[in-house]
Tab-separated table of C-alpha atoms in Angstrom:
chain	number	residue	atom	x	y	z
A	1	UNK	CA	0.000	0.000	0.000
A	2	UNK	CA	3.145	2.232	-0.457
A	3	UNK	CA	5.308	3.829	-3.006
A	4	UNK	CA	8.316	4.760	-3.270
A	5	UNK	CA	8.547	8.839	-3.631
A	6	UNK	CA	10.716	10.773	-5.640
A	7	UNK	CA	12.503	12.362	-2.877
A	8	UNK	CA	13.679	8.462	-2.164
A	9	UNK	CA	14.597	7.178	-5.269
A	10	UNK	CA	16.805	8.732	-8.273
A	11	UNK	CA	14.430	7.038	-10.851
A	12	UNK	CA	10.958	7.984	-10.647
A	13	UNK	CA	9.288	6.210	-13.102
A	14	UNK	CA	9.273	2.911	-11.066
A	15	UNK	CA	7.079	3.701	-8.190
A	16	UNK	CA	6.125	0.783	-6.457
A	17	UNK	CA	1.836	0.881	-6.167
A	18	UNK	CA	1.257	-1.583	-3.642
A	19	UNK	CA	-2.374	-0.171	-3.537
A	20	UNK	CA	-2.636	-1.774	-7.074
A	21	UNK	CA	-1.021	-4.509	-6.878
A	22	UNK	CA	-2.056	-6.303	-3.566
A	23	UNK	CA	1.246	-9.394	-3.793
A	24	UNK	CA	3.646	-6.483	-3.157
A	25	UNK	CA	4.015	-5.587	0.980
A	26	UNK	CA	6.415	-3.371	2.162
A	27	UNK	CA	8.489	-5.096	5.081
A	28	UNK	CA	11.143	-3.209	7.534
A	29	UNK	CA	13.576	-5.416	10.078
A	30	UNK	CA	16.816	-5.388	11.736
A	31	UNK	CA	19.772	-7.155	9.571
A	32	UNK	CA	22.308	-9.708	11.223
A	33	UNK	CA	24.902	-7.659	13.052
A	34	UNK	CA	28.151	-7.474	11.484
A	35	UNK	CA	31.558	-6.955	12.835
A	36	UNK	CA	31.238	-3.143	11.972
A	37	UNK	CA	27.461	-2.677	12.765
A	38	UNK	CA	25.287	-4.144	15.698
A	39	UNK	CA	22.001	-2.029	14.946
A	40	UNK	CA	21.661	-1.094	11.537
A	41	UNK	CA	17.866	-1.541	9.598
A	42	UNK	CA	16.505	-2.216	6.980
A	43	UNK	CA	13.783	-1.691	4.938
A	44	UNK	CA	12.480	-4.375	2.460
A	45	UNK	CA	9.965	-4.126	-0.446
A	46	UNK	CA	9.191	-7.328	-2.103
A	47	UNK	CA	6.948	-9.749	-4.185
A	48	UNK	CA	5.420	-13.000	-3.387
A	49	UNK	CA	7.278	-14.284	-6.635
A	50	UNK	CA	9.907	-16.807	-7.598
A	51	UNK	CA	12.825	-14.290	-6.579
A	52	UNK	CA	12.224	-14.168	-2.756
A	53	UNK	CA	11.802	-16.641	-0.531
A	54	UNK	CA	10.170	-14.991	2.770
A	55	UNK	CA	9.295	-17.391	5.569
A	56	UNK	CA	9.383	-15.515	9.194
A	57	UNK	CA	11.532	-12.771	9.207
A	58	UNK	CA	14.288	-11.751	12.361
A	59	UNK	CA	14.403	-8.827	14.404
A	60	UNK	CA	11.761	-6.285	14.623
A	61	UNK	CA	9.422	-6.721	11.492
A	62	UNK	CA	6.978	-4.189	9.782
A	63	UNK	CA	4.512	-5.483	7.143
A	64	UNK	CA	1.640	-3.241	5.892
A	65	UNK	CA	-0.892	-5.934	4.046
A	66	UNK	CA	-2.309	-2.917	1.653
A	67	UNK	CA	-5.140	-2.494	4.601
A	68	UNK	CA	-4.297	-2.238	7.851
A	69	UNK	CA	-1.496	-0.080	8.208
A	70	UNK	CA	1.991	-1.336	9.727
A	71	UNK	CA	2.042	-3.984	12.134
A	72	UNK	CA	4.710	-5.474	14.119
A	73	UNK	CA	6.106	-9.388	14.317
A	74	UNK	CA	9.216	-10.541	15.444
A	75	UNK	CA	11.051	-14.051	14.850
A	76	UNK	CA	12.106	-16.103	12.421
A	77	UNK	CA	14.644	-16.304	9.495
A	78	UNK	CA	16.861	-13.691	7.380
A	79	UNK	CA	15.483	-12.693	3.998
A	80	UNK	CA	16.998	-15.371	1.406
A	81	UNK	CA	17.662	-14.438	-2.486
A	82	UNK	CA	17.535	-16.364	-5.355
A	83	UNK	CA	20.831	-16.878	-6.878
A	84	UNK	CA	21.538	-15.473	-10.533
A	85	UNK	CA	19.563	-12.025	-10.741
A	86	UNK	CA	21.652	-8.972	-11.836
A	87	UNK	CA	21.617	-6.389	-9.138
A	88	UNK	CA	22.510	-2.678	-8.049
A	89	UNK	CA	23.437	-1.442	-4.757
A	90	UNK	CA	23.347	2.604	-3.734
A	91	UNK	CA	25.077	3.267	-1.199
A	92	UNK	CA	26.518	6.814	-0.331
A	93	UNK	CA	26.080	8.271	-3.757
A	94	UNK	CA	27.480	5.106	-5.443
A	95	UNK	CA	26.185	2.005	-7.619
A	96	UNK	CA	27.911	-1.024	-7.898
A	97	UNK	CA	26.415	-3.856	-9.528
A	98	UNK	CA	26.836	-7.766	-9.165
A	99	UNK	CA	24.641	-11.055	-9.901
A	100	UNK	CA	23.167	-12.775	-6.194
A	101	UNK	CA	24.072	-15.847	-5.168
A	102	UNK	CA	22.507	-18.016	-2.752
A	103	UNK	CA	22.623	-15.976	-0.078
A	104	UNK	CA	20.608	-13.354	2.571
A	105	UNK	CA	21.090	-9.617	1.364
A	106	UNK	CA	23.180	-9.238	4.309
A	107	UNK	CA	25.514	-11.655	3.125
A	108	UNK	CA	25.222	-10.044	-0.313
A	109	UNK	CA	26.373	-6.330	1.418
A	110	UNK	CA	28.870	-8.411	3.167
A	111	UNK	CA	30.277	-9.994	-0.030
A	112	UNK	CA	30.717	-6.282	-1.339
A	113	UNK	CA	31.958	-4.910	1.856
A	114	UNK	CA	29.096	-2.584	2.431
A	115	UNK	CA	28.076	-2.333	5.787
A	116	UNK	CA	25.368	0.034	6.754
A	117	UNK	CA	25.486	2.953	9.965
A	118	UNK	CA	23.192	2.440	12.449
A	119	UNK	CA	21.510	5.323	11.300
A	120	UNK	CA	20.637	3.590	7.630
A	121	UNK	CA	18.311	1.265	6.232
A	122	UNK	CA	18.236	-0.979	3.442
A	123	UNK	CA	15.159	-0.784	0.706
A	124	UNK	CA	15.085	-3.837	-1.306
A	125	UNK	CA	12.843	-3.662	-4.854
A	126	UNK	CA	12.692	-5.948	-7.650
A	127	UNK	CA	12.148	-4.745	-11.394
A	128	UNK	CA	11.768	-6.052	-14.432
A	129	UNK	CA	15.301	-7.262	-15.047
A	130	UNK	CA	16.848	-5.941	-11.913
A	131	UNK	CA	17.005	-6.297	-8.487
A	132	UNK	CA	18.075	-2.965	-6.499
A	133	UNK	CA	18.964	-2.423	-3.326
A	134	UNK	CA	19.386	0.976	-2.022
A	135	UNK	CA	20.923	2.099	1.566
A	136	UNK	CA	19.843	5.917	3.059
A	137	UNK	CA	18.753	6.813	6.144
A	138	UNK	CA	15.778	7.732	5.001
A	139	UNK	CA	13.267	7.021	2.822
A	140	UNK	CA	9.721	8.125	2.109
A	141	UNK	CA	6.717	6.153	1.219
A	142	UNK	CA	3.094	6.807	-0.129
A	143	UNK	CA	0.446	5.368	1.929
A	144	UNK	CA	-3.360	5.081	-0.119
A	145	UNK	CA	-5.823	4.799	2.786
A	146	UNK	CA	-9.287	3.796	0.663
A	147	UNK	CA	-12.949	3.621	0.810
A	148	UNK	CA	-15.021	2.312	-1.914
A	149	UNK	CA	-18.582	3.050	-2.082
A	150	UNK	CA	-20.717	0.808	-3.854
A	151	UNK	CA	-22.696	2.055	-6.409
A	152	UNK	CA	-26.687	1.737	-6.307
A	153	UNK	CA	-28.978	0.474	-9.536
A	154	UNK	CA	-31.975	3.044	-10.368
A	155	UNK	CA	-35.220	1.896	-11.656
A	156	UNK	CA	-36.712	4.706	-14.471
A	157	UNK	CA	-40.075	3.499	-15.405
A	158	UNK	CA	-41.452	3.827	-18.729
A	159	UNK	CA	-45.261	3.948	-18.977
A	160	UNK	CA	-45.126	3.847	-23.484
A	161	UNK	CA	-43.030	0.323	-23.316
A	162	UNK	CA	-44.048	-3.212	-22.523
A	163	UNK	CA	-43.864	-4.631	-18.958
A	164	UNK	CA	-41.442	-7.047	-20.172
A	165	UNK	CA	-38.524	-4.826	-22.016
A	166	UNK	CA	-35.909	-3.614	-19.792
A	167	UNK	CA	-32.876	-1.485	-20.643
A	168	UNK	CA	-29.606	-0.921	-19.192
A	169	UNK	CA	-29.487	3.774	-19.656
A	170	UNK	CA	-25.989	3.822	-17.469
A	171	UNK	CA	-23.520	1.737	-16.472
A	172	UNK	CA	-22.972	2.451	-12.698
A	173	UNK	CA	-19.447	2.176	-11.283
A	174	UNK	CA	-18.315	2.411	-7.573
A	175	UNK	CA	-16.988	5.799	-5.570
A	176	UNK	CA	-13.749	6.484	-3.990
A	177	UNK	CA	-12.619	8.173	-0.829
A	178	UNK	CA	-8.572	7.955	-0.569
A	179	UNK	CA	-6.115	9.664	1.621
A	180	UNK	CA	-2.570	9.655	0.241
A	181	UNK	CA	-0.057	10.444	3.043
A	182	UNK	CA	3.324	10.763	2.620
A	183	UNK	CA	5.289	8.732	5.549
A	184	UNK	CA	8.981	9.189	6.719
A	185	UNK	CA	11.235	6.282	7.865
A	186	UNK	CA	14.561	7.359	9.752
A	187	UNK	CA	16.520	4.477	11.463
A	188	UNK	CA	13.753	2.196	11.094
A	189	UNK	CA	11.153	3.962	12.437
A	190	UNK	CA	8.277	6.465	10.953
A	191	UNK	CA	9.282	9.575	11.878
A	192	UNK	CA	6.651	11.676	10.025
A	193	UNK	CA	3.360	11.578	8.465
A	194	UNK	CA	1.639	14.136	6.327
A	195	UNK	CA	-1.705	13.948	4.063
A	196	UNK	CA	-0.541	14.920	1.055
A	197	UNK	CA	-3.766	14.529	-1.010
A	198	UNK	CA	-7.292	13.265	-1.418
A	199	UNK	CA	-9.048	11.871	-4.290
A	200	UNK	CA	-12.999	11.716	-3.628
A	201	UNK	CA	-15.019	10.619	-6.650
A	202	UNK	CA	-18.802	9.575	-6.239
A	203	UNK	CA	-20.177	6.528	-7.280
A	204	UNK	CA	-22.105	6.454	-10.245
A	205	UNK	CA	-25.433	4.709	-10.083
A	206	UNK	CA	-26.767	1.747	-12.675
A	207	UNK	CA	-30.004	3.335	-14.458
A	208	UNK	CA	-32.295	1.075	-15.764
A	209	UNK	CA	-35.139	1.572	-17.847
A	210	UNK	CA	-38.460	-1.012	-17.041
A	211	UNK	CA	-41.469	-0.802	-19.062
A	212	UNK	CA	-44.878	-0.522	-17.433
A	213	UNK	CA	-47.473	-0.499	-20.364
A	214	UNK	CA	-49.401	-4.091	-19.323
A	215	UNK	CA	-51.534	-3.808	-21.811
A	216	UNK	CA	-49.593	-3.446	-24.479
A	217	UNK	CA	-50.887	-6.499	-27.024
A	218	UNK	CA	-48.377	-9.547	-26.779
A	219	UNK	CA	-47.044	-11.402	-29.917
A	220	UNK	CA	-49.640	-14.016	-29.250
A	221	UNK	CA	-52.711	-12.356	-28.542
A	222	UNK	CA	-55.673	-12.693	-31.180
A	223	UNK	CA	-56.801	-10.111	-33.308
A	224	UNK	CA	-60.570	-10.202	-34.335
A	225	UNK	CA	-60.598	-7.073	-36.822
A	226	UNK	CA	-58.488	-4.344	-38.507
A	227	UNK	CA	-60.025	-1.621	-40.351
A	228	UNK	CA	-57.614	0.316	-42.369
A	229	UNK	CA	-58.849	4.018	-43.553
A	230	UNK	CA	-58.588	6.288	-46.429
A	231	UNK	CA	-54.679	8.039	-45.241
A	232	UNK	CA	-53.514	4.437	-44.496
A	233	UNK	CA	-54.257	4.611	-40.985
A	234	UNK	CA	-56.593	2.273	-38.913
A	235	UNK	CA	-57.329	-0.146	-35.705
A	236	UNK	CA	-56.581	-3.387	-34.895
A	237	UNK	CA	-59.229	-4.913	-32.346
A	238	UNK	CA	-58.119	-7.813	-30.301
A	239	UNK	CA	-60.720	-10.854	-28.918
A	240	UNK	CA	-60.212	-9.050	-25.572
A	241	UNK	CA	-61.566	-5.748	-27.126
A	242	UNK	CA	-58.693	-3.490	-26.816
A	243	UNK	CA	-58.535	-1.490	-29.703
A	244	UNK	CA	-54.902	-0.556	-31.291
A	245	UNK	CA	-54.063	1.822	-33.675
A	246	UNK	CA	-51.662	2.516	-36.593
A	247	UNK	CA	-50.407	4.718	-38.493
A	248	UNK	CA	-49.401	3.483	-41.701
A	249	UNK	CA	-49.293	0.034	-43.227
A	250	UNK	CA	-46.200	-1.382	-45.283
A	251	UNK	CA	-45.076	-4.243	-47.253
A	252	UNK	CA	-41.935	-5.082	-46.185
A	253	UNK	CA	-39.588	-7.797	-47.152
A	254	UNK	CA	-39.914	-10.410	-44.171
A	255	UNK	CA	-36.985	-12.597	-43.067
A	256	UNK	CA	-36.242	-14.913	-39.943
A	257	UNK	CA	-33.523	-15.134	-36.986
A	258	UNK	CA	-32.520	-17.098	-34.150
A	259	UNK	CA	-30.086	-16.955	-31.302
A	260	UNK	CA	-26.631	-19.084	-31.852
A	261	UNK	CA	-23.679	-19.091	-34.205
A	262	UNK	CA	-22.641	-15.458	-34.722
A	263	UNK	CA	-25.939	-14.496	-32.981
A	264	UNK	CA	-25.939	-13.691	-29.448
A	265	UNK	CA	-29.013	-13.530	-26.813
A	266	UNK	CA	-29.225	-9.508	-25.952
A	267	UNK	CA	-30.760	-7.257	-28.720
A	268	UNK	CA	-28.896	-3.931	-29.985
A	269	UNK	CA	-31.246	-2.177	-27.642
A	270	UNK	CA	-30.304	-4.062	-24.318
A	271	UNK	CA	-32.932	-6.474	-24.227
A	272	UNK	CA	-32.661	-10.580	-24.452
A	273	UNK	CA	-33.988	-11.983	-27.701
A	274	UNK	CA	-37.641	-13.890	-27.829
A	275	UNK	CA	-40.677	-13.697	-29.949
A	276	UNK	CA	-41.854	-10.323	-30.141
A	277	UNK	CA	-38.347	-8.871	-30.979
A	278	UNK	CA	-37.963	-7.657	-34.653
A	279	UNK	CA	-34.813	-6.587	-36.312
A	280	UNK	CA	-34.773	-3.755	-38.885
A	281	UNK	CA	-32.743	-1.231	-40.558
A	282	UNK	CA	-32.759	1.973	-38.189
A	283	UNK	CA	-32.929	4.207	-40.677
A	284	UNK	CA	-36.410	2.704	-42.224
A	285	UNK	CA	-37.754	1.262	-38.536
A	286	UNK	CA	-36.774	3.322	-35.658
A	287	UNK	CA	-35.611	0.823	-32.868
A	288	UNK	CA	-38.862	1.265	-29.959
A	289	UNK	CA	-41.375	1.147	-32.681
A	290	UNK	CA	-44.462	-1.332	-32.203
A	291	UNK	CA	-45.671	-3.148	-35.137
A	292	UNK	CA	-48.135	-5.986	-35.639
A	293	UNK	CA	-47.213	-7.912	-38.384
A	294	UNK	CA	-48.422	-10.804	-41.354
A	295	UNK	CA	-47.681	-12.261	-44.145
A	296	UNK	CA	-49.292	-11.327	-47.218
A	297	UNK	CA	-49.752	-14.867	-48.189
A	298	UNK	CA	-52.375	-15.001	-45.394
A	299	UNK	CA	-50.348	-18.105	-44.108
A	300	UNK	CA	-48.412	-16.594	-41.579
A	301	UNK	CA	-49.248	-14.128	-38.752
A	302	UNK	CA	-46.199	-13.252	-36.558
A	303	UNK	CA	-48.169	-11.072	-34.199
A	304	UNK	CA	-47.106	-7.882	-32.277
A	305	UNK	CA	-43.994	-7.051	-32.082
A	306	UNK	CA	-40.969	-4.390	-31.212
A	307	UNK	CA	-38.175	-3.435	-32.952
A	308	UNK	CA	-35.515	-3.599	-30.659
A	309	UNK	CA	-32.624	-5.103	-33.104
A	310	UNK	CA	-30.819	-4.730	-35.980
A	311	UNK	CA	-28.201	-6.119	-38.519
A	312	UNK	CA	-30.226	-6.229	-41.875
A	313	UNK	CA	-30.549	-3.214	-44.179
A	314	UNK	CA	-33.385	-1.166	-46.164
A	315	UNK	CA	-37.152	-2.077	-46.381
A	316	UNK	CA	-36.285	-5.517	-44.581
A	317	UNK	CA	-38.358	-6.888	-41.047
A	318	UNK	CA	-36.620	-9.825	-39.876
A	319	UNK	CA	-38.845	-11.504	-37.257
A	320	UNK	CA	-36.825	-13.338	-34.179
A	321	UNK	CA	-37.951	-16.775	-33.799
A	322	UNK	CA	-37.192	-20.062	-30.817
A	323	UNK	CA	-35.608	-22.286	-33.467
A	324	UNK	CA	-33.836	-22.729	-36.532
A	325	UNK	CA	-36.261	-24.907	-38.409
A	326	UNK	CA	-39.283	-22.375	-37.905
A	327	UNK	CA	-36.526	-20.081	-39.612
A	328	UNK	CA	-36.022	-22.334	-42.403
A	329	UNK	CA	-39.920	-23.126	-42.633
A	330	UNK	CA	-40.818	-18.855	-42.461
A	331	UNK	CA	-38.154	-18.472	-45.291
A	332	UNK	CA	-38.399	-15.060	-47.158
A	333	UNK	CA	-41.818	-13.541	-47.360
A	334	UNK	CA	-43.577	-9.924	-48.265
A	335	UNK	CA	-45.532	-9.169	-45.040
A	336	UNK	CA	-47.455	-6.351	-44.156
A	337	UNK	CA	-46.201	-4.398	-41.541
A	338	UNK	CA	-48.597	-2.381	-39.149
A	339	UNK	CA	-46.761	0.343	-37.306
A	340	UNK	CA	-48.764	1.354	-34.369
A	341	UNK	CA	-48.629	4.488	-32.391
């Protein structure tokens, strides 16, 4: 939950984001005295990978799991490196560089006769294609402290669509509260702590649009009459006795469609496919219009409908259907499409 700050490192562009990625934890503990140093410290960043081998760590240990904050442990082993990674020691102004062995990274400052003050600490990082280990005596961290709101889903009802069509407006996404403080470490120990910045950005809700119209007439329902006038507009009375109205008739070009292959199960408008769902050519059939529609044949009446999809282009109605072989058995027929209002 830390990163490295400018002010601690002489290459910027690698700050460690322990916020983002939750395998990296920032660990601080004594080393093994040396003959020239009994109390030096040091301060370790490293990931759960293949590199490091961390089991329970000596002296007095610091861990932050991204969360909580530090905590302290004590017992254990020295922190063990894999042998055969390049890496670069600071020290005092001064890189030198040198492949690990099998050995603890005190050994490793040993083997290069670097021996900390007791005023310094060791920060330990891996990158890419380097490991680096740098010795100050002090360093400076970024702590994110976060809260994450949880956005809420919003119901919008819509009185001029069917009960069943539903329709994702907004994608909602959660909020953020976070506190970035910048923390000091001298000799081991956190010697100053300053909020440095906040980030606060809302949630943003799901809206969802739900039809209410119940008695809009379903693909099924029976029609007893339609009576067309003079301009082209009429009614269309069910067996129930609700009376719908139109304001145009066409003849359209009708085709047929089912889910699978390269066709999935959510229309262009939002909805999931199933009878009642037509797909047309925007430009000819704007998507929300209600049409009843039949062959002109006479031998085929696909009912009430909404055009909700697309994918087909000009004066073409292609009517969604359960299965393939009532596609193959509709085939390609002129049908006369109601448009009602």
């Amino acid at each position: 939950m830390f990163e490295r700050s400018k002010k601690a490192m002489s290459g910027a562009m690698w700050l460690i984001a322990v916020a983002a990625v939750p395998a990296l934890s920032v660990l601080a503990l004594s080393l093994t005295p040396h003959p020239h140093d009994n109390d030096a410290s040091a301060l370790y960043v490293v990931s759960n990978d293949a590199y490091v081998h961390v089991d329970e760590l000596a002296g007095d240990v610091f861990l932050t799991d991204g969360s909580d904050g530090l905590v302290s442990r004590r017992e254990g082993s020295e922190l063990q490196l894999t042998a055969g990674r390049n890496a670069a020691v600071s020290h005092q102004g001064a890189t030198r560089y040198t492949v690990t062995e099998d050995e603890t990274v005190s050994e490793l400052l040993e083997r290069l006769a670097i021996y900390p003050s007791p005023l310094e600490m060791v920060s330990l990082a891996y990158l890419d294609d380097l490991l680096e280990i740098r010795i100050d005596s002090e360093f400076v961290f970024y702590e994110h402290i976060s809260t994450v709101t949880e956005h809420e889903i919003v119901y919008q009802y819509n009185d001029q669509k069917p009960d069943w069509q539903e329709t994702v407006l907004q994608e909602g996404a959660d909020g953020e509260y976070r506190e970035v403080y910048e923390v000091i470490y001298q000799d081991g120990e956190e010697t100053g702590r300053h909020l440095i910045d906040v980030v606060d950005t809302a949630a943003v809700p799901t809206i969802i649009e739900r039809g209410t119209m119940a008695n809009f007439a379903n693909n099924g329902d029976a029609v007893a009459a339609i009576s067309t006038q003079a301009d082209g507009s009429g009614t269309i009375t069910l067996d129930n006795g609700q009376v719908l109205t139109f304001s145009e008739a066409r003849t359209m070009k009708g085709t047929a469609y089912t889910a699978g292959g390269s066709v999935g199960t959510r229309t262009a408008s939002g909805t999931p496919v199933h009878v009642g769902v037509v797909a047309v050519d925007k430009k000819v059939l704007p998507l929300g219009t209600k049409v009843y529609v039949v062959s002109n044949d006479g031998q085929y009446v696909y009912g009430f409908a909404v055009a909700e999809d697309t994918g087909v282009r000009g004066n073409v109605i292609d009517l969604y259907m359960d299965t393939h072989s009532e596609c193959i058995q509709f085939g390609v027929r002129n049908c006369t499409v109601y448009i009602l209002d």
